[in-house]
Coordinates of N, CA and C in Angstrom, one line a residue:
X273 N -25.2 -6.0 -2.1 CA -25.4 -4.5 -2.1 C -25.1 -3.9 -0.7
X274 N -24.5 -2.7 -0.3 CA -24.0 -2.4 0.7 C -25.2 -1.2 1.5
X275 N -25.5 -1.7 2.2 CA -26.9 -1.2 2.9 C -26.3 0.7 2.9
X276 N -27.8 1.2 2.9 CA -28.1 2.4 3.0 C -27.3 2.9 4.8
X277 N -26.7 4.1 4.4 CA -26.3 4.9 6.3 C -27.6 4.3 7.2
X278 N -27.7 4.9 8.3 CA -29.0 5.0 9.0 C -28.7 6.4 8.8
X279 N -30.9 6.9 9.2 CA -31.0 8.5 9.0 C -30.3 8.6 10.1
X280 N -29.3 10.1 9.6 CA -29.1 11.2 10.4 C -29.8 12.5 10.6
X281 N -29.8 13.0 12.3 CA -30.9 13.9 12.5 C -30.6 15.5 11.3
X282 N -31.6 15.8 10.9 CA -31.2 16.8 9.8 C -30.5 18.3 10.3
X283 N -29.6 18.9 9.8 CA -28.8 19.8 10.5 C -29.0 20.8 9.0
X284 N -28.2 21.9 9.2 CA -27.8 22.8 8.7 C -27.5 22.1 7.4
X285 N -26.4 21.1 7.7 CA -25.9 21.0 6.7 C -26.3 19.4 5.9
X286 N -27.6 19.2 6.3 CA -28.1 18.3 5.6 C -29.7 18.1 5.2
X287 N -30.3 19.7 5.7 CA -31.7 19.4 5.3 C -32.3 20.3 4.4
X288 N -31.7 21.0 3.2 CA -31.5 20.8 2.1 C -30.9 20.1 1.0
X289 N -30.9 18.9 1.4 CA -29.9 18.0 0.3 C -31.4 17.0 -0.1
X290 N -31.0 17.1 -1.1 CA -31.8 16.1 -1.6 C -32.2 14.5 -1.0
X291 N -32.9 13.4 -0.8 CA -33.2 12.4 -0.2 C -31.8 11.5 -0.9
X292 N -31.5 11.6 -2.1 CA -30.9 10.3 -2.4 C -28.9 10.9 -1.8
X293 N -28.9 12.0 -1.5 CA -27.5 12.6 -1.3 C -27.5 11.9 0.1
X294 N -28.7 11.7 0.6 CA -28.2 11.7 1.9 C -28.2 10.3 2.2
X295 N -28.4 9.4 1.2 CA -28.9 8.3 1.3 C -27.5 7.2 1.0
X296 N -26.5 8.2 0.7 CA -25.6 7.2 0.0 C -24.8 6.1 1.1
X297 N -24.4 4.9 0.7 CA -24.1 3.9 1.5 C -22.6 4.0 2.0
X298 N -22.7 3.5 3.1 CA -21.4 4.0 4.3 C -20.1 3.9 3.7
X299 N -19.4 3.2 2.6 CA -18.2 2.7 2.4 C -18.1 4.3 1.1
X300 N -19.1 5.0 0.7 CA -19.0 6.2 0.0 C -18.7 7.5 0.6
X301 N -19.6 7.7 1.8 CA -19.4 8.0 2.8 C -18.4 8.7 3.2
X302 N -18.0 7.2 3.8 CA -16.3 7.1 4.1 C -15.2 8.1 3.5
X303 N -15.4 7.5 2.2 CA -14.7 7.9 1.3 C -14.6 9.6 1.0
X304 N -16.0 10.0 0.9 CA -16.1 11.0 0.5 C -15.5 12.1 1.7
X305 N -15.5 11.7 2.8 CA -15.1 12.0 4.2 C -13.1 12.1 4.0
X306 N -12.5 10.8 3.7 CA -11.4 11.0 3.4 C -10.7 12.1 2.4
X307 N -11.5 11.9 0.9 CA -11.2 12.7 0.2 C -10.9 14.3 0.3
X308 N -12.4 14.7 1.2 CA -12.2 16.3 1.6 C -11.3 16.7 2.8
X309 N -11.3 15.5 3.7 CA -10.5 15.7 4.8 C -8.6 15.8 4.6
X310 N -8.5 14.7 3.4 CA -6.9 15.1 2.6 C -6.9 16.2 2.1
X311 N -7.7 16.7 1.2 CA -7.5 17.7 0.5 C -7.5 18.9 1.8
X312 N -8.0 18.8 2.6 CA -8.4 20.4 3.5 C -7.1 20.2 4.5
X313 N -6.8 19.3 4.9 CA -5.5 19.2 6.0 C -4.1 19.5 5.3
X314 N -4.1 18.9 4.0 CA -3.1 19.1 3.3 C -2.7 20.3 3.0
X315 N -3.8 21.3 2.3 CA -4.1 22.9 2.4 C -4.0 23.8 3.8
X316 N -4.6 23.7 4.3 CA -4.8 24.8 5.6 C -4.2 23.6 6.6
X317 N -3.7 22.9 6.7 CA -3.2 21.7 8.1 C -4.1 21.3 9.3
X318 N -3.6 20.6 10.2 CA -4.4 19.9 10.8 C -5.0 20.9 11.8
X319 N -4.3 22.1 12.4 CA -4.5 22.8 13.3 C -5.9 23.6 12.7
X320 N -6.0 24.0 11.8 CA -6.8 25.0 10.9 C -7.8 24.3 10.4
X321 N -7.7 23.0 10.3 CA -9.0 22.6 10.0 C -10.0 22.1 10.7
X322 N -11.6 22.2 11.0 CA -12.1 21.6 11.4 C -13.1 20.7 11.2
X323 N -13.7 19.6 12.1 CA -14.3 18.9 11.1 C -15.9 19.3 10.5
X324 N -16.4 20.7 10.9 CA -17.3 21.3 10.3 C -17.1 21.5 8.4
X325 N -15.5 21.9 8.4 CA -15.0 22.1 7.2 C -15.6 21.1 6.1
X326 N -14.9 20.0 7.1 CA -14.7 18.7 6.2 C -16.1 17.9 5.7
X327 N -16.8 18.1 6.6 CA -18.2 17.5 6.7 C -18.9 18.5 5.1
X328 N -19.1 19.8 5.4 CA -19.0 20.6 4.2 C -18.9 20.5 3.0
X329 N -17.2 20.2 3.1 CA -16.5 20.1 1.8 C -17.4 18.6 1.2
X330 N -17.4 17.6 2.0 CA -18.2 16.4 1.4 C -19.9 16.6 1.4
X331 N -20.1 17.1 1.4 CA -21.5 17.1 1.9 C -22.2 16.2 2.5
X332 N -21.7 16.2 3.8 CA -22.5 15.2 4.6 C -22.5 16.1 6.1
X333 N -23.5 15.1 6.9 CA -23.5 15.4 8.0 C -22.6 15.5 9.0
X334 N -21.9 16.5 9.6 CA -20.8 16.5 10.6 C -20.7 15.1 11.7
X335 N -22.0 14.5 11.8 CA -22.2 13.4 12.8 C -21.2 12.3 12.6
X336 N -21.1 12.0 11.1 CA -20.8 11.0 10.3 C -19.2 11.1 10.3
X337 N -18.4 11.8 10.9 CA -17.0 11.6 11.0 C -17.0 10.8 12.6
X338 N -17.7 11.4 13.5 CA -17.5 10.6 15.0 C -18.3 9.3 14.4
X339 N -18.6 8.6 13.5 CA -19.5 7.6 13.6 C -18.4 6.6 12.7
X340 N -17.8 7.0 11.9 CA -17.0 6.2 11.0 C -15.2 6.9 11.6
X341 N -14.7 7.8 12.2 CA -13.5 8.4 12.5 C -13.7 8.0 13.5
X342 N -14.4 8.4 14.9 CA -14.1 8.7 16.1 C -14.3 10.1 16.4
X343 N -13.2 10.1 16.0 CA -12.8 11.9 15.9 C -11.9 13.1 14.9
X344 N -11.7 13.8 14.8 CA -10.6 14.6 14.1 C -9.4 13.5 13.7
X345 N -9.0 13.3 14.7 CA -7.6 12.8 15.2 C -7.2 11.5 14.1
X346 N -9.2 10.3 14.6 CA -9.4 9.4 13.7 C -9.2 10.0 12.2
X347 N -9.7 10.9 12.0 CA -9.6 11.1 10.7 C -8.5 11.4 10.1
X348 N -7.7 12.1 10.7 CA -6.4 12.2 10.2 C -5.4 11.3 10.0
X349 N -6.1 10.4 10.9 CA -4.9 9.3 10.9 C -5.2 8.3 9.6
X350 N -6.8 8.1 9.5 CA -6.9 7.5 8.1 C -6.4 8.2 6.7
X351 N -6.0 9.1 7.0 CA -6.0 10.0 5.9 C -4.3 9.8 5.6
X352 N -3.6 9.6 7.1 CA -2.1 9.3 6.6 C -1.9 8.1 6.5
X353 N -2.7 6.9 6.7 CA -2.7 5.4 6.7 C -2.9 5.5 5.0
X354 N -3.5 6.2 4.5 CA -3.6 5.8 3.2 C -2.1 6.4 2.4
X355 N -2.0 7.3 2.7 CA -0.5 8.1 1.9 C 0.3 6.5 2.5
X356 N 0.5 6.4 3.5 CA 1.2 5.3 4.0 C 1.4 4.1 2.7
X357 N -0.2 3.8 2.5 CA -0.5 2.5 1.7 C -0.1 2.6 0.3
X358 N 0.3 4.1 -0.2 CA 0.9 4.2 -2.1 C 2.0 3.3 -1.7
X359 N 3.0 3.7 -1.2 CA 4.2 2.8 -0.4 C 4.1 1.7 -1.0
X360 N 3.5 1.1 0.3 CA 3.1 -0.2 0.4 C 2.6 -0.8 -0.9
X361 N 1.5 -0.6 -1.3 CA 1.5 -0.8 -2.5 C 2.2 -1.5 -3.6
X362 N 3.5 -0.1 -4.0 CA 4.2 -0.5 -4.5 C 5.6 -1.7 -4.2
X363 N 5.7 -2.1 -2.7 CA 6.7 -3.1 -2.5 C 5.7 -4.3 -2.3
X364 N 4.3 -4.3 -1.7 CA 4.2 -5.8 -1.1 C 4.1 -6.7 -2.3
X365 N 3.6 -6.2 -3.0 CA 3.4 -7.5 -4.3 C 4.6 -7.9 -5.3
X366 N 5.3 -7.0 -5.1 CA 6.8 -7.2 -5.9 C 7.5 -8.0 -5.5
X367 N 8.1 -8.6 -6.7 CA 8.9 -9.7 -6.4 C 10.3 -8.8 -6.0
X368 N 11.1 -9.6 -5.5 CA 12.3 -9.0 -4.5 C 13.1 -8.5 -5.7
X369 N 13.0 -9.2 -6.6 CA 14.5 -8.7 -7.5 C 14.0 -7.7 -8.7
X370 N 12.8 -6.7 -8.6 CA 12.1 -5.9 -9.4 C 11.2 -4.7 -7.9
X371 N 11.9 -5.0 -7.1 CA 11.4 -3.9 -6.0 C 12.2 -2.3 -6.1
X372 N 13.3 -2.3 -6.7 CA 13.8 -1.1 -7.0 C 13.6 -0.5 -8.5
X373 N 13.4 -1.3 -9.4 CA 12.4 -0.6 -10.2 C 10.8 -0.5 -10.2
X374 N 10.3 -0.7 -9.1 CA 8.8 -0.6 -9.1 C 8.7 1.0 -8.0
X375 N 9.9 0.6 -6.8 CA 10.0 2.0 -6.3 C 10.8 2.9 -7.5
X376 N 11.6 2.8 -7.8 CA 11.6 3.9 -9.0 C 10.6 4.6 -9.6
X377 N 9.6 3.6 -10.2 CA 8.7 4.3 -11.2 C 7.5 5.2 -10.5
X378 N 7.6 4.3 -8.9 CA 6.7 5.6 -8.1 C 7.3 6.6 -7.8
X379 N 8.3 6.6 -7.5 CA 9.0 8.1 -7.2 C 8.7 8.7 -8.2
X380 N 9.3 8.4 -9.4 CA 9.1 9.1 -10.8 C 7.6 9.9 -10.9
X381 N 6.8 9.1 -10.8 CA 5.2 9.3 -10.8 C 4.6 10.4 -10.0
X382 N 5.4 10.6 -8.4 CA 5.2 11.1 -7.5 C 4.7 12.4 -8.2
X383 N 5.8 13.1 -8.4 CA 6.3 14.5 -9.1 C 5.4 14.8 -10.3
X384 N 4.8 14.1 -10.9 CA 4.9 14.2 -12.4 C 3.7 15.0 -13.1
X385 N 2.5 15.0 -11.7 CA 1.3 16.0 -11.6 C 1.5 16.9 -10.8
X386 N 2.1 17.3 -9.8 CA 2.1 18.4 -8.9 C 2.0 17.6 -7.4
X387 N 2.8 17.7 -6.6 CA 3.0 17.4 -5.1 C 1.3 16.6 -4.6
X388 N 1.3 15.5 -4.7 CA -0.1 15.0 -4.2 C -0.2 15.4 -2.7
X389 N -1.8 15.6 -2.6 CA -2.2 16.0 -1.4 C -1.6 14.5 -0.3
X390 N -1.3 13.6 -0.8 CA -1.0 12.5 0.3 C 0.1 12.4 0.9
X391 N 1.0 13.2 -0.2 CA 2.5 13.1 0.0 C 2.5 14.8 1.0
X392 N 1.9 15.4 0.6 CA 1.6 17.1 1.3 C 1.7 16.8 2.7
X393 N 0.4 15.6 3.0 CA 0.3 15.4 4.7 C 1.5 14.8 5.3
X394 N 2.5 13.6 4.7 CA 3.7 13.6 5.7 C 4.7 14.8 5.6
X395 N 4.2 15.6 4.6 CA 5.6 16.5 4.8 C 5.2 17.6 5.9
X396 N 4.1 17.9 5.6 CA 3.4 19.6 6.5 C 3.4 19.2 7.9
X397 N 4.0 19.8 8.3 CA 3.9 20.0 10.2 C 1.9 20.3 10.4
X398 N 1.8 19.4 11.4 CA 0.4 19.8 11.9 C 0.1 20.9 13.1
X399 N 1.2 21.0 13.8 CA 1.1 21.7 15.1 C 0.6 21.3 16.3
X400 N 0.3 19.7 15.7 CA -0.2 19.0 17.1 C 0.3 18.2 17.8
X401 N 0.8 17.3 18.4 CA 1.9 16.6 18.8 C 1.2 15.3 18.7
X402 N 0.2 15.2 18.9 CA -0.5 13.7 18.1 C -0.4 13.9 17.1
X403 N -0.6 14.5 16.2 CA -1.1 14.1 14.7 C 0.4 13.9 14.2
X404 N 1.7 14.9 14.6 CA 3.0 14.4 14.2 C 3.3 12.9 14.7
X405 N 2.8 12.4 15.7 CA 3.3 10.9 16.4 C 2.6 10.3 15.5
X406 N 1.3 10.8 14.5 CA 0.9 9.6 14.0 C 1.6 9.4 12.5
X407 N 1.9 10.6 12.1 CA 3.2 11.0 10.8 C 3.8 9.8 11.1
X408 N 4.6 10.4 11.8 CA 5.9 9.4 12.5 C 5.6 7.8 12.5
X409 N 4.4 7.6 12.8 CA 4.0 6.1 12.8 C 4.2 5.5 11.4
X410 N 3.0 6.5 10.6 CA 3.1 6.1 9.1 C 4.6 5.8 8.4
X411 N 5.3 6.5 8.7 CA 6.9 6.6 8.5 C 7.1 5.6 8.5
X412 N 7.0 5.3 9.8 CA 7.9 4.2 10.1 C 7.5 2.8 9.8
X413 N 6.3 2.8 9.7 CA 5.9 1.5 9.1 C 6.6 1.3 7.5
X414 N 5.8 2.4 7.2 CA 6.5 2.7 5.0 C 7.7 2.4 5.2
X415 N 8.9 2.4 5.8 CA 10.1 2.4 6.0 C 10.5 0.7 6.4
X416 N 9.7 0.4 7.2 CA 9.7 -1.3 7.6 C 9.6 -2.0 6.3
X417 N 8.0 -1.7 5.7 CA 7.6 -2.4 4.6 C 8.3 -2.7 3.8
X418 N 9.3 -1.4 3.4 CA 10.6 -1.0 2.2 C 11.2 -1.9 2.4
X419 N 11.9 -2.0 3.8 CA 13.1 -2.2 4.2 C 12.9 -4.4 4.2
X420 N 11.6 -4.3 4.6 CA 11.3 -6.3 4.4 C 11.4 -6.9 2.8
X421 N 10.8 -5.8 2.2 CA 10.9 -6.1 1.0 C 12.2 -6.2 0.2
X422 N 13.6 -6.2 0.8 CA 15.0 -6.2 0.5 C 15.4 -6.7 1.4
X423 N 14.7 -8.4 2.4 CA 15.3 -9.1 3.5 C 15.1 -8.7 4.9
X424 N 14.6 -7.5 5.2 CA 14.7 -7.2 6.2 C 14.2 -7.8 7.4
X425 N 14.5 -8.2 8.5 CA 13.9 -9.1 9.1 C 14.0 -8.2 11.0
X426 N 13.0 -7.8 11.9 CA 13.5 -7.4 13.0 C 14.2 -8.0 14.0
X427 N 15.5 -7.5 14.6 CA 16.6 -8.2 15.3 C 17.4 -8.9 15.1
X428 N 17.6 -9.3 13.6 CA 18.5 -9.8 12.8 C 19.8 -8.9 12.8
X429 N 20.7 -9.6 13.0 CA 21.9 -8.9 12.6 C 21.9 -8.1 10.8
X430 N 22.5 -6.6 11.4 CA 22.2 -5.5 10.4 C 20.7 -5.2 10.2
X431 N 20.1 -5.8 10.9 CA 18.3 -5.0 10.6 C 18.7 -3.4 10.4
X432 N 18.8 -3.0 12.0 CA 19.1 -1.7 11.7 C 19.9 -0.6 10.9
X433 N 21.0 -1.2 10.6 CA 21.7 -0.7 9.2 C 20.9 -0.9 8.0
X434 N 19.9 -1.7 7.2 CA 19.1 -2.2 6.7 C 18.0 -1.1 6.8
X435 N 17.3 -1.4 7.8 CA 16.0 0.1 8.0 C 16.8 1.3 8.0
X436 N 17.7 1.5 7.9 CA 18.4 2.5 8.2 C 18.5 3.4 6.7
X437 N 19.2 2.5 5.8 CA 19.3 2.9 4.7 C 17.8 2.6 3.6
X438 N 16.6 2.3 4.6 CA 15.0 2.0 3.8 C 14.5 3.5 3.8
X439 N 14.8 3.7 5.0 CA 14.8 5.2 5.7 C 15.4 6.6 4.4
X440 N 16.4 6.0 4.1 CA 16.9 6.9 3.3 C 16.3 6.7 1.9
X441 N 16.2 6.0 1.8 CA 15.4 5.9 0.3 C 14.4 6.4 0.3
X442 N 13.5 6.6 1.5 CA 12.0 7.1 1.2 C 12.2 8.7 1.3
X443 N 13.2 8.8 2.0 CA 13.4 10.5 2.0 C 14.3 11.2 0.5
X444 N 14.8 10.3 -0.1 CA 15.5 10.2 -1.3 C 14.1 10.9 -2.2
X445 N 13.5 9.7 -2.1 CA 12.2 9.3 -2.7 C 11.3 11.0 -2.9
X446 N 11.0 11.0 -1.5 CA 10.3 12.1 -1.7 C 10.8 13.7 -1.9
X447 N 12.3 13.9 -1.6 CA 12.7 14.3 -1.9 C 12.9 14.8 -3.7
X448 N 12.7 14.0 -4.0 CA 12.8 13.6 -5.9 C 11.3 14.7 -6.1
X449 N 10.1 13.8 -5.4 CA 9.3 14.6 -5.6 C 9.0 15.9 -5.4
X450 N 9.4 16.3 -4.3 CA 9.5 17.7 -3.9 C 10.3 18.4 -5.1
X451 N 11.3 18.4 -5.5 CA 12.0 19.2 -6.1 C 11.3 19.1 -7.5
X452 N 10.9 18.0 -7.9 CA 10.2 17.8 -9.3 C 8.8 18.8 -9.5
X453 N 8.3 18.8 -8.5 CA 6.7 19.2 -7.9 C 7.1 20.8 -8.1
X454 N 7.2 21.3 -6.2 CA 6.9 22.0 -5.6 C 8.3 23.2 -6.2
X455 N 9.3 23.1 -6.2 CA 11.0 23.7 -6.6 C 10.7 23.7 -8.0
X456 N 9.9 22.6 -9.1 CA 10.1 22.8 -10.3 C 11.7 23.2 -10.6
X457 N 12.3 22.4 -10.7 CA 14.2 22.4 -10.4 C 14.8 21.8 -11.7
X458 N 15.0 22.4 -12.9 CA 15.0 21.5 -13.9 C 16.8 21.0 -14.7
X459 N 16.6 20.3 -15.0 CA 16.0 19.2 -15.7 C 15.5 18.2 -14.8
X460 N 15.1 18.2 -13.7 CA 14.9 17.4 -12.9 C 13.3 17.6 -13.2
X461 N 12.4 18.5 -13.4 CA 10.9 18.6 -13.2 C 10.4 18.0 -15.0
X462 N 11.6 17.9 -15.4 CA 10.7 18.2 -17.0 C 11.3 16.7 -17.6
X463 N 12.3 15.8 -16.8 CA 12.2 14.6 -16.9 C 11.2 13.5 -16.7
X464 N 11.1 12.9 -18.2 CA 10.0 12.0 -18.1 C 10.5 10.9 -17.0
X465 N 9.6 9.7 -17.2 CA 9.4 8.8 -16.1 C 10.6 7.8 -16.5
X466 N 11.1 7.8 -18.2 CA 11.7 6.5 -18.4 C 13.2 7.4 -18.4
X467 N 13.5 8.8 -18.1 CA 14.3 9.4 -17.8 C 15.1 8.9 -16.4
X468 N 14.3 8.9 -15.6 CA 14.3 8.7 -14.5 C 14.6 7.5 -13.3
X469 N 13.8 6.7 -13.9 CA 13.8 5.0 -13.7 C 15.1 4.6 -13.3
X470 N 15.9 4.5 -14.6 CA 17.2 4.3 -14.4 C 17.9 4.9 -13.2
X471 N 18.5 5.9 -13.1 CA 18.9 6.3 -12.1 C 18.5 6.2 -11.0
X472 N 17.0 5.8 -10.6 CA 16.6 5.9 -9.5 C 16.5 4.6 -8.7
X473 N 16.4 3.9 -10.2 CA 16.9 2.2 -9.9 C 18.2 1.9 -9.3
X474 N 19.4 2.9 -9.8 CA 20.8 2.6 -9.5 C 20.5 3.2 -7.9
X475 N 20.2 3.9 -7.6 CA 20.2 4.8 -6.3 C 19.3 3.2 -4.9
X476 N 18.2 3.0 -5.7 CA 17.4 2.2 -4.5 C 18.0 0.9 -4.8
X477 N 19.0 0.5 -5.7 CA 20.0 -0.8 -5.1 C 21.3 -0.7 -4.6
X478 N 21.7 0.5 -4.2 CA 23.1 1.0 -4.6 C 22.6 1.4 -2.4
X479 N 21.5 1.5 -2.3 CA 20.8 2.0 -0.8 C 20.3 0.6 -0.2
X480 N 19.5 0.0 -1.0 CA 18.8 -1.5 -0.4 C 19.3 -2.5 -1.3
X481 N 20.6 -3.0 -0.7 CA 20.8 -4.3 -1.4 C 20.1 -5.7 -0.9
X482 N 20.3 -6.5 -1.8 CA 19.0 -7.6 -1.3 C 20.1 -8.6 -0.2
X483 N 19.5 -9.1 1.6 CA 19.9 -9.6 1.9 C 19.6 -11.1 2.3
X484 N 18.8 -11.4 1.4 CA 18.1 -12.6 1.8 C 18.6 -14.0 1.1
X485 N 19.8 -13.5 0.2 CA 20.3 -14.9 -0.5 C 19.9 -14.5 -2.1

């Protein structure tokens, strides 16, 4: 069982809450901390948000982001490590010769409820020049992951033509979504998933062919 927080001293925004709200164990916490902090960065961006908001939005203690984040900064950065991880997700466990249809069906997916707040944070400018370096991180990792998962190896001859074109697939990718989402661009928004697959499969092998033999 995952032990109880320690008390935090009661504030504003924790001393009408009931004993068992405030009692919930850290890995919930956590969570509930990420969840409002995607949703509020995504909406009003990094500059506009503070972590009074966010604390709020979850109902917890403000304390409890420097205790589990650090800071703002930490927190945002967990919050793009996770958009990072759908990615991921979808290539590490795939086998090499079903990685362009597994990225297909996420793209597909992407779109298919309305622009996710996870996909919102790498696209929205923050206005801070850290919080874009940490964008840029996530990127670039999602883009490695892609790119290993079709041979990719660093310093190998053609790596970077290789990451190059992993690159383009994820902006392909999200691109798909945006226009499906946010543009509502049709026939492209009112295509189902098994609409889609196909072509998107020809696109992410026709971009990442397999170089590993």
């Amino acid at each position: 069982m995952t032990a109880a927080e320690p008390p935090v001293p009661a504030t504003s925004s924790t001393a009408g809450e009931p004993a068992q709200r405030r009692r919930r164990d850290a890995a919930e916490t956590r969570q509930l901390l990420l969840d409002a902090a995607r949703q509020r960065f995504a909406r009003d961006g990094y500059a506009a948000t503070t972590v009074r908001d966010i604390a709020d939005d979850a109902g917890v203690n403000v304390a409890l982001i420097s205790r589990y984040f650090t800071s703002k900064e930490g927190l945002f950065e967990a919050c793009l490590r996770a958009a990072g991880d759908e990615l991921r997700r979808t290539t590490g466990q795939t086998p090499a010769d079903r990685v362009p249809e597994a990225i297909a069906r996420h793209i597909a997916d992407l779109g298919a409820a309305g622009l996710s707040s996870q996909l919102s944070l790498l696209l929205r400018s923050s206005g801070d020049a850290g919080a874009d370096e940490i964008r840029r991180g996530v990127l670039v990792r999602s883009s490695e992951q892609l790119a290993a998962a079709r041979g990719w190896r660093p310093g190998e001859p053609g790596s970077e033509q290789l990451l190059l074109r992993a690159q383009m697939a994820l902006a392909a990718g999200i691109g798909v979504a945006v226009l499906r989402s946010s543009i509502r661009l049709e026939p492209l928004s009112s295509a189902t998933e098994e609409d889609l697959v196909g072509p998107l499969r020809d696109l992410v092998d026709a971009l990442l062919p397999r170089t590993d033999g």
